[in-house]
Amino acid sequence: MWPRKEKPVELERHIRANDPEHNKQYMYANNYIRTTKYNMFTFLPKNMFEQFQRLANAYFLCLLILQVIPAISSLPWYTTLVPLAFVLGITAVKDAVDDFRRHRSDGQVNNRLSFVLRDGKLVEERWHKVVVGDIIKMENNQFVAADLLLLSTSEPHSLCYIETAELDGETNLKVRQALPETAELENDIKKLTEFNAEIVCEAPNNKLSKYEGTMKWNNNTYSLDNDKMLLRGCVLRNTQWCYGLVIFAGQDSKLMMNSGKSIFKRTHIDRLLNILIIGIFIFLLSLCLAMTIACGIWETYTGQHFQAYLPWETFVPGSPSKDGTVAEGATVISMLVFFSYIIIFNTVVPISLYVSVEIFRLANSFWINWDVKMYYKKVDTPAKARTTTLNEELGQIEYIFSDKTGTLTQNIMTFNKCSIDGKSYGDAYDEFGNAVEVMEHTPKVDFSDNPYFEPSFEFYDSQLLTAIRNGPNGNPRAYRFFYILALCHTVMPEVKDGNLEYQAQSPDEGALVGAARNFGFVFKSRTPQTITIEVMGKEEVYELLCILDFNNVRKRMSVIVKKDGKIKLLCKGADSVIYERLDSSCDNAKELCTHHLNEFAQDGLRTLCLAEKEIPQNVWESWKKKHHEASTSLQDREEKVDNAYEEIEQNLILIGASAIEDKLQDGVPDAIANLADAGIKIWVLTGDKQETAINIGYSCRLLTDEMENIFVIDAESFEEVRKQMSDALDEVKKINREKREASETSNVRIANGGEQFYNGGMQNAVTEDDICNEFALVVNGHSLIQALKPEMEQLLLELGCSCKAVICCRVTPLQKALVVDLIKRNKKSVTLAIGDGANDVSMIKTAHIGVGISGQEGLQAVLASDYSISQFRYLERLLLVHGRWSYFRMSKFLRYFFYKNFAFTLCHLWFAIFCGFSAQTLFDPYFISFYNLFYTSMPCLFMAAFDQDVNDSYSLRYPKLYTPGLTDMLFNKKVFLLGVSEGFITSLILFFIPYGVFHWATNPWGTDLIDHQSFGVVVASILVVAVNLRCALDTSYWTGFNHFVIWGSMILYFCFILTMYSSVFNYTYMGTAYQVYSTANFWLCLLLTITILLVPVIAYRFYYLDTQPTLSDRARLKQRMSKSKARSGDIVMRRQSTLRRSTRSLRSGYAFAHQQGFGELITSGLNMRQRVEQSEARNNPVQLTKVKRIDTSNSSQNGNSTSGGSHVNNVAEHEHDKHVMFSEKL
């Protein structure tokens, strides 16, 4: 092979448009992507290398090499080769299938088509043939093929809209704009072909929100930034076409730079087994060394005198055929015996262990695939185990890293409730006016008389629609409420296929404008100077004077509109900022509105307040001049504009408040609460805004007001971030110390039994987790950049692990992976990452377990995952049921397997004392081969496939049952040593009790009753019965299969022995079985040995079950005693819903976009285009995505007071929480 030219380190990128020869010299990556681990040439060596990292496979390979040497092997070589090849082959096939799926997915992406400018023509080219410097034409709804510099678009002023869900999980549209100079290229192929600009920019990196470069063209230099870039993975929306210049392609694109590499994953138990196998191998070598020394001594002092009966091999010094001393001969023999005993004793870790493990891992994967309770009928998607090697790891998860958008939420906003003029709307009522809970069959308000209504819109309170239909004179505030929703926004309307659709900057705004539309206030079109709406069938045009846009400091937005000579300011924003700007006449209304906001916040709804005021003409003219001066100022422009906004947004009149729901996926709050009760810590890593993420944290019960404190880290500089985190950690330590001291002095005990026991161990009910960790941490993306630096990552780790919940906002895909890796590297904990989009792939690959949700953001997360589910709530069942069962079964299987194999193997050790340490086997070679293959494999295999301590219902009901997996309680080095010790004692009993029984036993005709073969049959028979009965004793859940294989294995053994040792096969053991089984000595010996082996075990377990029951024992007893599905209160671990002490933190999640809005673009007219005639939309039904309501508990108040009447408030103080609650008097 010729040496491959290495690509130089890239510090900056130089690109010349339409000049492939010039760009080729820099060896830039083409647009071909590859996510597979293997190819046809590397599969076999790379896969074998990975498999032989498992020390057991390497051990058996060495053993196989020894067995092909006739001088030292007492067993045929194929007894190891066949099972080893089977294990390696099955694993290789599975890995090949998984990698082929990735290869097929890569092929689908690489073979997508795009129009590329080549030699003055637009040709259709496959993605993988696109190179840096090419000009590509993209069309509406197409994926962007590579990282492009936007040149021109079909829209005025070269604007285009993109959806970045694959990058950051957000489905709201973002705006990009080309340079005015390149916008002139338009759709002219000749001009595009002649475009020869030179680009100098940064080297490929993973920063999604940053791009720096310059463009030289026509002797001018232009600055390039991220607003002019279209990144691979984005989707072009609402733009007929656009042209872009390829800057980064393939593996160099920012999407792929954030994807991470595929990692070979092994379970914690696999890693522990590697350590144990090293220990076993050391034990084996020590045992063989002891046998070697003993053999040398025996041959020197005893064996040399029996060469007439036991001749030495011809190559051994001191034998009749070769000269040498006895010592030399004994040394050679003992050295050969060393290797022979390695082969004999290898059954302490037989290859069948790994065959069995692979088989029942596959079985447990099938249980996941076949679980109908994790089947999502709506999209016809079952859960799927995409790997079979990590099942038991699901039972040991301590940290869950979850995406938010599309994972916890459906990314669908719905208008649920509102407060208007002191009256709450949105609850469902029966015919008697009593509030009722919203159920599936609860009647909805009928909006069908509205030609623009959305069939998916659901509202249950008919009183609001009645108030609207009564006209503006009946309830003027209700009218004003929906006027504000219809006019105060930056939504863009669009007529598509005759239907009116909205393109909103965020789903929040879309939900609010949609609500106004359904109630008859239809936003239809806008120009830079006007907004057109239709109110109850009548079209109204408002002059748009100014948009006071939103930003993170203002937390509100306003519009100033004019109609019929009246100028009005309409405002919506967070309650905290609106209240500060209200007129003093609104004090009473503010008090009632606050009460309703608290109710909405308790339901986890996202709220904002609506207000307005009328502006006199002279005030407007004066303010307009100030605003113009501020907006054209060259110094401190932003500050001056904000001051102008502040001046006009005063003395507002409160109209009401809206409440929308960022719809959580069904069952998310209960799932998170149950997972938290199981001892699992949940970190949310999202690209969403801080306020939105915090609000969702409350909605899904990740954050609660019962927490001691919620720390927000939002500084930008290194020192400020360090100070914020240090202060937070100091407060955590201080509060924990105080609570621990208080707990020690008061000796607190929980009423649920006072103590908890796990596997015989006792723990106080009040653990450190109960005392500590009642904190939450919120870290912003720019702060996380500093916190993840090596100098500060340990501080972040300590603070994060001291908190019960952590939310990281505005994080990039790579930052998600870095956070996961931080825990993975520094904590001896198993991590799980769950997400639904391409922006989650990196953390899914990094975590020990990756779970993909097949959601609205494509299948990239699923393809990179180890397990796929269709709803977040199924994660609860995946971990607490299937994960816990898999870990429980694996732990029980391994302990039993080592027990039975040490019991079997060490019998050879005791026999060595009586055979001169000659490496002669006690058992028949067939028995040695079949012991783990037929006689004892099926019972433990079926136990590992079917066993369960409690059923799935109780596993979910008592999440604390998951705790043993977090602490490796069921299988660890101590448990292993106990199993080995038990096997050691069992082997002693199995060998020496039959030895004592048969030592002096004789036949009626005076000959010895036992010989070597007969004694081997006796011990083997008792061994098979004992270990199978022990398996029966260990089985917690009996099925027909368990009965069949346990009793069938014992029957199979006796039938095979009697048949094999009969005269039919003329085997060397012929007649031995019949002779042994025909004596009463054998059956009495069998009964005696089994009794001695099993009765102490039964007595021990009964004692601990009676005096120190584990939580699993209690739950199993409860399961047996009661078939009722009702939950008992004695050991229920699920969180209870409590009244919030404060809702300020919830309502800070004001329900509209938390970033700079489109106000400037709207008023400039840059994003306006020719609209379809309004009448076209009026005559067509509206069809939007169907939205279903999540059932929530409703307030007991019916709120039937009239809008015009006076409101008398009754104040009631809650006895315990000192909450002030308001109720309306009818």
mmCIF file of C-alpha atoms in Angstrom, residues 815-1027:
data_model
loop_
_atom_site.group_PDB
_atom_site.id
_atom_site.type_symbol
_atom_site.label_atom_id
_atom_site.label_comp_id
_atom_site.label_asym_id
_atom_site.label_seq_id
_atom_site.Cartn_x
_atom_site.Cartn_y
_atom_site.Cartn_z
ATOM 1 C CA GLN A 815 -22.093 20.064 25.927
ATOM 2 C CA LYS A 816 -24.756 17.465 26.642
ATOM 3 C CA ALA A 817 -22.190 14.745 25.997
ATOM 4 C CA LEU A 818 -19.569 16.518 28.125
ATOM 5 C CA VAL A 819 -21.954 16.720 31.094
ATOM 6 C CA VAL A 820 -22.743 13.007 30.772
ATOM 7 C CA ASP A 821 -19.041 12.209 30.471
ATOM 8 C CA LEU A 822 -18.304 14.273 33.588
ATOM 9 C CA ILE A 823 -20.530 12.012 35.686
ATOM 10 C CA LYS A 824 -19.322 8.916 33.897
ATOM 11 C CA ARG A 825 -15.659 9.646 34.578
ATOM 12 C CA ASN A 826 -15.946 10.755 38.186
ATOM 13 C CA LYS A 827 -18.802 8.767 39.697
ATOM 14 C CA LYS A 828 -19.068 5.017 40.030
ATOM 15 C CA SER A 829 -22.597 5.278 38.704
ATOM 16 C CA VAL A 830 -24.455 3.989 35.687
ATOM 17 C CA THR A 831 -25.802 6.724 33.422
ATOM 18 C CA LEU A 832 -28.698 6.783 30.979
ATOM 19 C CA ALA A 833 -29.361 9.428 28.324
ATOM 20 C CA ILE A 834 -32.742 9.799 26.650
ATOM 21 C CA GLY A 835 -33.681 12.047 23.762
ATOM 22 C CA ASP A 836 -35.602 12.207 20.515
ATOM 23 C CA GLY A 837 -33.561 14.324 18.100
ATOM 24 C CA ALA A 838 -30.248 14.485 16.313
ATOM 25 C CA ASN A 839 -29.107 17.016 18.909
ATOM 26 C CA ASP A 840 -29.312 14.225 21.506
ATOM 27 C CA VAL A 841 -27.234 11.664 19.606
ATOM 28 C CA SER A 842 -23.947 12.705 21.190
ATOM 29 C CA MET A 843 -25.094 12.230 24.789
ATOM 30 C CA ILE A 844 -26.955 9.008 23.862
ATOM 31 C CA LYS A 845 -23.697 7.551 22.566
ATOM 32 C CA THR A 846 -21.708 8.786 25.554
ATOM 33 C CA ALA A 847 -23.932 7.417 28.329
ATOM 34 C CA HIS A 848 -23.754 3.819 29.526
ATOM 35 C CA ILE A 849 -27.292 3.342 28.198
ATOM 36 C CA GLY A 850 -28.843 5.361 25.375
ATOM 37 C CA VAL A 851 -32.607 5.497 24.940
ATOM 38 C CA GLY A 852 -34.167 7.053 21.853
ATOM 39 C CA ILE A 853 -37.729 8.303 21.632
ATOM 40 C CA SER A 854 -39.314 7.904 18.218
ATOM 41 C CA GLY A 855 -40.861 11.365 18.191
ATOM 42 C CA GLN A 856 -41.393 14.302 15.851
ATOM 43 C CA GLU A 857 -37.709 15.046 15.263
ATOM 44 C CA GLY A 858 -36.783 12.075 13.093
ATOM 45 C CA LEU A 859 -35.116 8.767 13.893
ATOM 46 C CA GLN A 860 -31.515 9.849 14.450
ATOM 47 C CA ALA A 861 -31.774 9.390 18.210
ATOM 48 C CA VAL A 862 -33.392 5.982 17.792
ATOM 49 C CA LEU A 863 -30.733 4.805 15.361
ATOM 50 C CA ALA A 864 -27.967 5.773 17.789
ATOM 51 C CA SER A 865 -29.707 4.310 20.838
ATOM 52 C CA ASP A 866 -29.543 1.025 22.689
ATOM 53 C CA TYR A 867 -33.272 1.005 23.447
ATOM 54 C CA SER A 868 -36.132 2.831 21.787
ATOM 55 C CA ILE A 869 -39.506 3.763 23.232
ATOM 56 C CA SER A 870 -42.261 6.015 21.938
ATOM 57 C CA GLN A 871 -43.140 7.875 25.163
ATOM 58 C CA PHE A 872 -41.066 9.063 28.117
ATOM 59 C CA ARG A 873 -43.462 7.410 30.592
ATOM 60 C CA TYR A 874 -42.394 3.988 29.294
ATOM 61 C CA LEU A 875 -38.924 4.677 30.709
ATOM 62 C CA GLU A 876 -40.407 4.073 34.169
ATOM 63 C CA ARG A 877 -41.459 0.563 33.188
ATOM 64 C CA LEU A 878 -38.264 -0.066 31.240
ATOM 65 C CA LEU A 879 -36.153 0.612 34.350
ATOM 66 C CA LEU A 880 -38.314 -0.317 37.338
ATOM 67 C CA VAL A 881 -39.715 -3.485 35.794
ATOM 68 C CA HIS A 882 -37.545 -4.854 33.005
ATOM 69 C CA GLY A 883 -34.306 -3.331 34.252
ATOM 70 C CA ARG A 884 -34.841 -4.428 37.825
ATOM 71 C CA TRP A 885 -35.918 -7.915 36.792
ATOM 72 C CA SER A 886 -32.925 -8.274 34.470
ATOM 73 C CA TYR A 887 -30.501 -7.228 37.201
ATOM 74 C CA PHE A 888 -32.285 -9.443 39.742
ATOM 75 C CA ARG A 889 -32.147 -12.426 37.379
ATOM 76 C CA MET A 890 -28.554 -11.844 36.332
ATOM 77 C CA SER A 891 -27.394 -11.525 39.942
ATOM 78 C CA LYS A 892 -29.208 -14.666 41.025
ATOM 79 C CA PHE A 893 -27.979 -16.544 37.975
ATOM 80 C CA LEU A 894 -24.317 -15.616 38.478
ATOM 81 C CA ARG A 895 -24.268 -16.469 42.157
ATOM 82 C CA TYR A 896 -25.935 -19.805 41.487
ATOM 83 C CA PHE A 897 -23.726 -20.522 38.486
ATOM 84 C CA PHE A 898 -20.479 -19.999 40.377
ATOM 85 C CA TYR A 899 -21.864 -22.010 43.289
ATOM 86 C CA LYS A 900 -22.725 -25.046 41.190
ATOM 87 C CA ASN A 901 -19.484 -24.967 39.213
ATOM 88 C CA PHE A 902 -17.221 -24.630 42.230
ATOM 89 C CA ALA A 903 -19.157 -27.450 43.854
ATOM 90 C CA PHE A 904 -18.573 -29.531 40.723
ATOM 91 C CA THR A 905 -14.948 -28.595 40.015
ATOM 92 C CA LEU A 906 -13.527 -28.815 43.543
ATOM 93 C CA CYS A 907 -14.576 -32.450 43.782
ATOM 94 C CA HIS A 908 -11.537 -33.067 41.555
ATOM 95 C CA LEU A 909 -9.405 -31.332 44.171
ATOM 96 C CA TRP A 910 -10.456 -33.757 46.909
ATOM 97 C CA PHE A 911 -10.086 -36.721 44.558
ATOM 98 C CA ALA A 912 -6.518 -35.594 43.742
ATOM 99 C CA ILE A 913 -5.538 -36.539 47.303
ATOM 100 C CA PHE A 914 -6.460 -40.145 46.542
ATOM 101 C CA CYS A 915 -5.063 -40.409 42.991
ATOM 102 C CA GLY A 916 -1.548 -39.206 43.635
ATOM 103 C CA PHE A 917 -2.262 -35.753 42.160
ATOM 104 C CA SER A 918 -2.037 -37.343 38.749
ATOM 105 C CA ALA A 919 -4.744 -35.118 37.098
ATOM 106 C CA GLN A 920 -7.057 -38.109 36.818
ATOM 107 C CA THR A 921 -10.692 -36.995 36.739
ATOM 108 C CA LEU A 922 -13.262 -38.171 39.270
ATOM 109 C CA PHE A 923 -16.094 -38.092 36.782
ATOM 110 C CA ASP A 924 -16.765 -39.738 33.470
ATOM 111 C CA PRO A 925 -15.569 -37.472 30.596
ATOM 112 C CA TYR A 926 -19.105 -37.475 29.177
ATOM 113 C CA PHE A 927 -20.453 -36.215 32.484
ATOM 114 C CA ILE A 928 -17.843 -33.435 32.534
ATOM 115 C CA SER A 929 -18.914 -32.337 29.050
ATOM 116 C CA PHE A 930 -22.653 -32.633 29.699
ATOM 117 C CA TYR A 931 -22.796 -31.233 33.243
ATOM 118 C CA ASN A 932 -23.069 -27.605 32.129
ATOM 119 C CA LEU A 933 -24.608 -28.427 28.788
ATOM 120 C CA PHE A 934 -27.599 -30.646 29.679
ATOM 121 C CA TYR A 935 -27.819 -31.565 33.347
ATOM 122 C CA THR A 936 -27.732 -28.147 35.023
ATOM 123 C CA SER A 937 -27.924 -25.491 32.308
ATOM 124 C CA MET A 938 -31.641 -25.400 31.558
ATOM 125 C CA PRO A 939 -32.930 -24.888 35.126
ATOM 126 C CA CYS A 940 -30.733 -21.847 35.763
ATOM 127 C CA LEU A 941 -31.318 -20.577 32.239
ATOM 128 C CA PHE A 942 -35.093 -20.620 32.674
ATOM 129 C CA MET A 943 -34.743 -19.138 36.138
ATOM 130 C CA ALA A 944 -32.755 -16.295 34.577
ATOM 131 C CA ALA A 945 -35.363 -15.844 31.855
ATOM 132 C CA PHE A 946 -38.568 -16.008 33.947
ATOM 133 C CA ASP A 947 -37.783 -15.328 37.590
ATOM 134 C CA GLN A 948 -39.208 -12.309 39.423
ATOM 135 C CA ASP A 949 -39.472 -11.491 43.094
ATOM 136 C CA VAL A 950 -42.644 -9.414 42.633
ATOM 137 C CA ASN A 951 -44.797 -8.768 39.592
ATOM 138 C CA ASP A 952 -44.678 -5.693 37.395
ATOM 139 C CA SER A 953 -47.470 -3.931 39.257
ATOM 140 C CA TYR A 954 -45.687 -4.140 42.610
ATOM 141 C CA SER A 955 -42.373 -3.202 40.989
ATOM 142 C CA LEU A 956 -43.949 0.097 39.945
ATOM 143 C CA ARG A 957 -45.915 0.529 43.142
ATOM 144 C CA TYR A 958 -42.834 0.264 45.361
ATOM 145 C CA PRO A 959 -39.983 2.016 43.478
ATOM 146 C CA LYS A 960 -37.647 1.537 46.462
ATOM 147 C CA LEU A 961 -37.331 -2.066 45.261
ATOM 148 C CA TYR A 962 -34.991 -0.608 42.639
ATOM 149 C CA THR A 963 -32.492 0.527 45.287
ATOM 150 C CA PRO A 964 -30.381 -2.693 45.527
ATOM 151 C CA GLY A 965 -29.291 -2.235 41.924
ATOM 152 C CA LEU A 966 -27.897 1.218 42.672
ATOM 153 C CA THR A 967 -25.552 -0.168 45.312
ATOM 154 C CA ASP A 968 -24.605 -3.448 43.575
ATOM 155 C CA MET A 969 -26.250 -5.191 46.494
ATOM 156 C CA LEU A 970 -27.385 -8.362 44.730
ATOM 157 C CA PHE A 971 -24.086 -9.217 43.040
ATOM 158 C CA ASN A 972 -20.711 -7.919 44.090
ATOM 159 C CA LYS A 973 -17.377 -9.301 45.211
ATOM 160 C CA LYS A 974 -18.759 -10.199 48.625
ATOM 161 C CA VAL A 975 -21.744 -12.044 47.149
ATOM 162 C CA PHE A 976 -19.401 -13.821 44.755
ATOM 163 C CA LEU A 977 -17.138 -14.963 47.592
ATOM 164 C CA LEU A 978 -20.147 -16.189 49.534
ATOM 165 C CA GLY A 979 -21.273 -18.216 46.537
ATOM 166 C CA VAL A 980 -17.784 -19.607 46.033
ATOM 167 C CA SER A 981 -17.511 -20.478 49.740
ATOM 168 C CA GLU A 982 -20.830 -22.249 49.605
ATOM 169 C CA GLY A 983 -19.650 -24.183 46.552
ATOM 170 C CA PHE A 984 -16.441 -25.086 48.386
ATOM 171 C CA ILE A 985 -18.374 -26.448 51.382
ATOM 172 C CA THR A 986 -20.804 -28.250 49.080
ATOM 173 C CA SER A 987 -17.942 -29.995 47.276
ATOM 174 C CA LEU A 988 -16.539 -31.180 50.607
ATOM 175 C CA ILE A 989 -19.891 -32.633 51.633
ATOM 176 C CA LEU A 990 -20.510 -34.119 48.189
ATOM 177 C CA PHE A 991 -17.170 -35.929 48.214
ATOM 178 C CA PHE A 992 -16.560 -37.021 51.777
ATOM 179 C CA ILE A 993 -20.043 -38.139 52.871
ATOM 180 C CA PRO A 994 -20.257 -40.656 49.987
ATOM 181 C CA TYR A 995 -16.630 -41.527 50.680
ATOM 182 C CA GLY A 996 -17.471 -42.283 54.290
ATOM 183 C CA VAL A 997 -20.614 -44.204 53.369
ATOM 184 C CA PHE A 998 -18.961 -46.409 50.766
ATOM 185 C CA HIS A 999 -15.428 -46.703 52.162
ATOM 186 C CA TRP A 1000 -16.034 -50.002 54.000
ATOM 187 C CA ALA A 1001 -19.202 -51.027 52.119
ATOM 188 C CA THR A 1002 -19.232 -54.534 50.601
ATOM 189 C CA ASN A 1003 -21.526 -56.609 48.420
ATOM 190 C CA PRO A 1004 -23.432 -59.552 49.870
ATOM 191 C CA TRP A 1005 -20.872 -61.738 48.255
ATOM 192 C CA GLY A 1006 -18.013 -60.011 50.070
ATOM 193 C CA THR A 1007 -16.410 -57.775 47.418
ATOM 194 C CA ASP A 1008 -16.011 -53.992 47.619
ATOM 195 C CA LEU A 1009 -19.210 -52.162 46.792
ATOM 196 C CA ILE A 1010 -17.436 -49.202 45.234
ATOM 197 C CA ASP A 1011 -14.584 -48.536 42.823
ATOM 198 C CA HIS A 1012 -13.339 -45.451 41.019
ATOM 199 C CA GLN A 1013 -16.072 -45.515 38.378
ATOM 200 C CA SER A 1014 -18.855 -46.329 40.833
ATOM 201 C CA PHE A 1015 -17.747 -43.650 43.257
ATOM 202 C CA GLY A 1016 -17.688 -41.106 40.417
ATOM 203 C CA VAL A 1017 -21.272 -42.059 39.500
ATOM 204 C CA VAL A 1018 -22.394 -41.717 43.141
ATOM 205 C CA VAL A 1019 -20.898 -38.233 43.552
ATOM 206 C CA ALA A 1020 -22.111 -37.126 40.114
ATOM 207 C CA SER A 1021 -25.667 -38.304 40.766
ATOM 208 C CA ILE A 1022 -25.883 -36.573 44.146
ATOM 209 C CA LEU A 1023 -24.334 -33.451 42.623
ATOM 210 C CA VAL A 1024 -26.948 -33.233 39.840
ATOM 211 C CA VAL A 1025 -29.849 -33.709 42.279
ATOM 212 C CA ALA A 1026 -28.411 -31.268 44.821
ATOM 213 C CA VAL A 1027 -27.726 -28.383 42.481
#
